[in-house]
Amino acid sequence: MKSKFLTMKFILGALILSFSCACSNSNSEEAMPQTAIGRQLVESGMANDVTLDNESVVRDGVKLNELAFKTFGESQHIFVATIDLNKLTFTPATKDDKNVPATGPESSAPLPIHAFAAEANGKTVWLGVNGDYYADTRRVMGVFYKDGVCINSQYFEGHDEVLYQLKNGETYVGQADEALAHEANLLHALGGYGLLVKDGVVQNSYEEMGDLQNTHPRTSVGLSQDRKTMYIFVVDGRRKDSFFALGL
């Protein structure tokens, strides 16, 4: 399957800039976490032997954490972006920033291509991560709305979770049917695969889905309880003799 991408608009390039480091603790083999996110990871039992815990301000409203630690003895490397949705917003991206998906063999493109196309259309891109999937037929696997235009309103089994934003600016993570109930007022929607947390409660309904028990690089997105803050999690992986990636 080929991956589409999600870019952050008026909130990519930011990930390759030089950041001033607010906190760093990478010289000790068993350094204590220095940031709130680092401490939460340790308290959750997910992380131990923290060797890197950096926090950087990308711009007003965008904060980026980089952490390295061990999970069950395996090395992990993750980024966590915190975005203030009062100051910035997001848009699902296509290769050429048009409101139609690319469907031919040329549809695959690295993330910078999506970002450059968005910026050529007048957007300022600060962050970007991979989003939903294409099937082998190049069919979009989840619900996909961009700039109020319906690109896909159907979804494959298991791909019924969705990040969506209404035209009034309200942002939600929920089920596809919930998003489509607002069809006339949908501004953006991007499908996902598996709901990890709902109303603060860890879910287990994803445990039998596909190969989610195997280790892979992972991307997930979440919202604060008041839906004013977006969190994007990226887990590194598939790097020989380096980071192990995560199962779910």
mmCIF file of C-alpha atoms in Angstrom, residues 21-178:
data_model
loop_
_atom_site.group_PDB
_atom_site.id
_atom_site.type_symbol
_atom_site.label_atom_id
_atom_site.label_comp_id
_atom_site.label_asym_id
_atom_site.label_seq_id
_atom_site.Cartn_x
_atom_site.Cartn_y
_atom_site.Cartn_z
ATOM 1 C CA CYS A 21 17.362 22.765 22.318
ATOM 2 C CA ALA A 22 15.381 23.540 25.441
ATOM 3 C CA CYS A 23 16.336 20.341 27.271
ATOM 4 C CA SER A 24 18.843 17.639 26.484
ATOM 5 C CA ASN A 25 20.050 14.683 28.428
ATOM 6 C CA SER A 26 21.816 12.458 25.939
ATOM 7 C CA ASN A 27 25.163 11.860 27.653
ATOM 8 C CA SER A 28 24.018 9.403 30.272
ATOM 9 C CA GLU A 29 23.049 5.808 29.586
ATOM 10 C CA GLU A 30 20.232 6.068 32.112
ATOM 11 C CA ALA A 31 19.353 9.757 32.070
ATOM 12 C CA MET A 32 16.202 10.952 33.808
ATOM 13 C CA PRO A 33 13.475 12.440 31.598
ATOM 14 C CA GLN A 34 13.608 16.232 31.481
ATOM 15 C CA THR A 35 10.313 17.204 29.820
ATOM 16 C CA ALA A 36 6.657 16.673 30.680
ATOM 17 C CA ILE A 37 6.202 14.274 27.757
ATOM 18 C CA GLY A 38 9.325 12.352 28.750
ATOM 19 C CA ARG A 39 8.071 11.992 32.297
ATOM 20 C CA GLN A 40 4.652 10.834 31.082
ATOM 21 C CA LEU A 41 6.265 8.137 28.931
ATOM 22 C CA VAL A 42 8.275 6.855 31.881
ATOM 23 C CA GLU A 43 5.276 6.956 34.224
ATOM 24 C CA SER A 44 3.206 5.001 31.692
ATOM 25 C CA GLY A 45 5.711 2.152 31.828
ATOM 26 C CA MET A 46 6.366 2.436 28.090
ATOM 27 C CA ALA A 47 9.841 3.974 28.386
ATOM 28 C CA ASN A 48 12.905 3.283 30.473
ATOM 29 C CA ASP A 49 16.617 4.037 30.139
ATOM 30 C CA VAL A 50 15.906 7.474 28.629
ATOM 31 C CA THR A 51 19.005 8.697 26.772
ATOM 32 C CA LEU A 52 17.552 11.672 24.888
ATOM 33 C CA ASP A 53 14.776 14.056 25.903
ATOM 34 C CA ASN A 54 14.778 17.281 23.898
ATOM 35 C CA GLU A 55 12.085 19.915 23.589
ATOM 36 C CA SER A 56 12.156 22.673 20.958
ATOM 37 C CA VAL A 57 9.843 25.519 20.022
ATOM 38 C CA VAL A 58 9.444 25.424 16.250
ATOM 39 C CA ARG A 59 7.344 28.587 16.223
ATOM 40 C CA ASP A 60 4.585 30.105 18.299
ATOM 41 C CA GLY A 61 2.009 27.339 18.687
ATOM 42 C CA VAL A 62 4.252 24.445 17.622
ATOM 43 C CA LYS A 63 6.458 22.457 20.002
ATOM 44 C CA LEU A 64 8.552 19.428 19.078
ATOM 45 C CA ASN A 65 9.878 16.757 21.443
ATOM 46 C CA GLU A 66 12.519 14.213 20.447
ATOM 47 C CA LEU A 67 13.110 11.221 22.695
ATOM 48 C CA ALA A 68 15.281 8.111 22.703
ATOM 49 C CA PHE A 69 14.709 5.350 25.240
ATOM 50 C CA LYS A 70 14.228 1.613 25.585
ATOM 51 C CA THR A 71 11.027 -0.422 25.578
ATOM 52 C CA PHE A 72 11.411 -4.023 26.774
ATOM 53 C CA GLY A 73 15.138 -3.672 26.133
ATOM 54 C CA GLU A 74 14.781 -2.411 22.552
ATOM 55 C CA SER A 75 15.971 1.059 21.499
ATOM 56 C CA GLN A 76 13.282 3.526 20.396
ATOM 57 C CA HIS A 77 13.427 6.970 18.819
ATOM 58 C CA ILE A 78 10.283 9.129 18.608
ATOM 59 C CA PHE A 79 9.095 12.636 17.844
ATOM 60 C CA VAL A 80 6.047 14.221 19.450
ATOM 61 C CA ALA A 81 4.648 17.455 18.000
ATOM 62 C CA THR A 82 2.244 19.598 20.033
ATOM 63 C CA ILE A 83 0.175 22.034 17.950
ATOM 64 C CA ASP A 84 -2.049 24.796 19.308
ATOM 65 C CA LEU A 85 -5.111 24.715 17.033
ATOM 66 C CA ASN A 86 -6.040 28.226 18.168
ATOM 67 C CA LYS A 87 -2.957 29.486 16.315
ATOM 68 C CA LEU A 88 -2.538 27.054 13.421
ATOM 69 C CA THR A 89 -4.563 24.548 11.483
ATOM 70 C CA PHE A 90 -3.984 21.475 9.337
ATOM 71 C CA THR A 91 -4.857 20.247 5.885
ATOM 72 C CA PRO A 92 -4.644 16.796 4.296
ATOM 73 C CA ALA A 93 -2.198 17.036 1.409
ATOM 74 C CA THR A 94 -2.102 15.621 -2.079
ATOM 75 C CA LYS A 95 0.963 15.423 -4.296
ATOM 76 C CA ASP A 96 0.055 18.586 -6.226
ATOM 77 C CA ASP A 97 -2.164 20.184 -3.539
ATOM 78 C CA LYS A 98 -5.221 19.713 -5.758
ATOM 79 C CA ASN A 99 -8.495 18.426 -4.374
ATOM 80 C CA VAL A 100 -8.218 15.131 -6.238
ATOM 81 C CA PRO A 101 -5.918 12.189 -5.454
ATOM 82 C CA ALA A 102 -3.213 11.072 -7.851
ATOM 83 C CA THR A 103 -4.232 7.622 -9.049
ATOM 84 C CA GLY A 104 -1.514 6.457 -11.441
ATOM 85 C CA PRO A 105 1.825 4.766 -10.737
ATOM 86 C CA GLU A 106 3.311 8.229 -10.301
ATOM 87 C CA SER A 107 1.045 8.946 -7.313
ATOM 88 C CA SER A 108 3.739 8.016 -4.797
ATOM 89 C CA ALA A 109 5.868 10.972 -3.814
ATOM 90 C CA PRO A 110 8.079 11.783 -0.827
ATOM 91 C CA LEU A 111 6.700 14.112 1.790
ATOM 92 C CA PRO A 112 8.677 17.201 0.630
ATOM 93 C CA ILE A 113 6.849 17.063 -2.725
ATOM 94 C CA HIS A 114 3.533 17.470 -0.918
ATOM 95 C CA ALA A 115 4.919 20.279 1.217
ATOM 96 C CA PHE A 116 6.439 22.162 -1.721
ATOM 97 C CA ALA A 117 3.148 21.931 -3.626
ATOM 98 C CA ALA A 118 1.233 23.288 -0.627
ATOM 99 C CA GLU A 119 3.656 26.190 -0.233
ATOM 100 C CA ALA A 120 3.456 26.950 -3.970
ATOM 101 C CA ASN A 121 -0.289 27.351 -3.341
ATOM 102 C CA GLY A 122 0.285 29.987 -0.660
ATOM 103 C CA LYS A 123 0.364 27.806 2.469
ATOM 104 C CA THR A 124 3.156 27.864 5.027
ATOM 105 C CA VAL A 125 4.118 24.330 6.039
ATOM 106 C CA TRP A 126 5.769 23.765 9.415
ATOM 107 C CA LEU A 127 5.290 20.054 9.959
ATOM 108 C CA GLY A 128 4.249 17.078 7.890
ATOM 109 C CA VAL A 129 3.700 13.379 8.539
ATOM 110 C CA ASN A 130 2.312 10.406 6.631
ATOM 111 C CA GLY A 131 -1.434 9.939 6.738
ATOM 112 C CA ASP A 132 -3.901 7.393 5.379
ATOM 113 C CA TYR A 133 -3.256 4.681 2.754
ATOM 114 C CA TYR A 134 -3.934 3.782 -0.842
ATOM 115 C CA ALA A 135 -4.938 0.246 -1.793
ATOM 116 C CA ASP A 136 -3.059 -1.518 -4.577
ATOM 117 C CA THR A 137 -5.646 -0.128 -7.003
ATOM 118 C CA ARG A 138 -4.695 3.404 -5.866
ATOM 119 C CA ARG A 139 -8.072 3.687 -4.215
ATOM 120 C CA VAL A 140 -8.076 5.786 -1.060
ATOM 121 C CA MET A 141 -8.743 3.415 1.858
ATOM 122 C CA GLY A 142 -10.331 5.891 4.276
ATOM 123 C CA VAL A 143 -12.561 8.951 4.259
ATOM 124 C CA PHE A 144 -10.805 11.884 2.589
ATOM 125 C CA TYR A 145 -12.060 15.473 2.400
ATOM 126 C CA LYS A 146 -9.813 18.393 1.471
ATOM 127 C CA ASP A 147 -10.796 22.066 1.548
ATOM 128 C CA GLY A 148 -14.475 21.122 1.706
ATOM 129 C CA VAL A 149 -14.259 18.827 -1.328
ATOM 130 C CA CYS A 150 -15.180 15.144 -0.989
ATOM 131 C CA ILE A 151 -12.404 13.017 -2.494
ATOM 132 C CA ASN A 152 -13.588 9.765 -0.914
ATOM 133 C CA SER A 153 -16.573 9.085 1.338
ATOM 134 C CA GLN A 154 -16.199 5.289 1.576
ATOM 135 C CA TYR A 155 -13.724 3.260 3.589
ATOM 136 C CA PHE A 156 -12.221 -0.198 3.793
ATOM 137 C CA GLU A 157 -13.003 -2.461 6.745
ATOM 138 C CA GLY A 158 -10.863 -1.376 9.670
ATOM 139 C CA HIS A 159 -10.177 2.048 8.147
ATOM 140 C CA ASP A 160 -13.177 3.708 9.763
ATOM 141 C CA GLU A 161 -11.331 6.020 12.154
ATOM 142 C CA VAL A 162 -10.890 9.596 10.981
ATOM 143 C CA LEU A 163 -9.383 12.944 11.897
ATOM 144 C CA TYR A 164 -11.763 15.629 10.724
ATOM 145 C CA GLN A 165 -12.390 19.363 10.945
ATOM 146 C CA LEU A 166 -15.642 21.195 10.372
ATOM 147 C CA LYS A 167 -15.948 24.482 8.521
ATOM 148 C CA ASN A 168 -16.409 26.267 11.867
ATOM 149 C CA GLY A 169 -12.918 25.126 12.926
ATOM 150 C CA GLU A 170 -13.965 22.386 15.364
ATOM 151 C CA THR A 171 -11.631 19.383 15.133
ATOM 152 C CA TYR A 172 -12.390 15.789 16.108
ATOM 153 C CA VAL A 173 -10.960 12.278 16.112
ATOM 154 C CA GLY A 174 -13.755 9.763 15.702
ATOM 155 C CA GLN A 175 -15.506 7.246 13.494
ATOM 156 C CA ALA A 176 -16.140 7.735 9.795
ATOM 157 C CA ASP A 177 -19.914 7.637 10.260
ATOM 158 C CA GLU A 178 -19.641 10.439 12.811
#
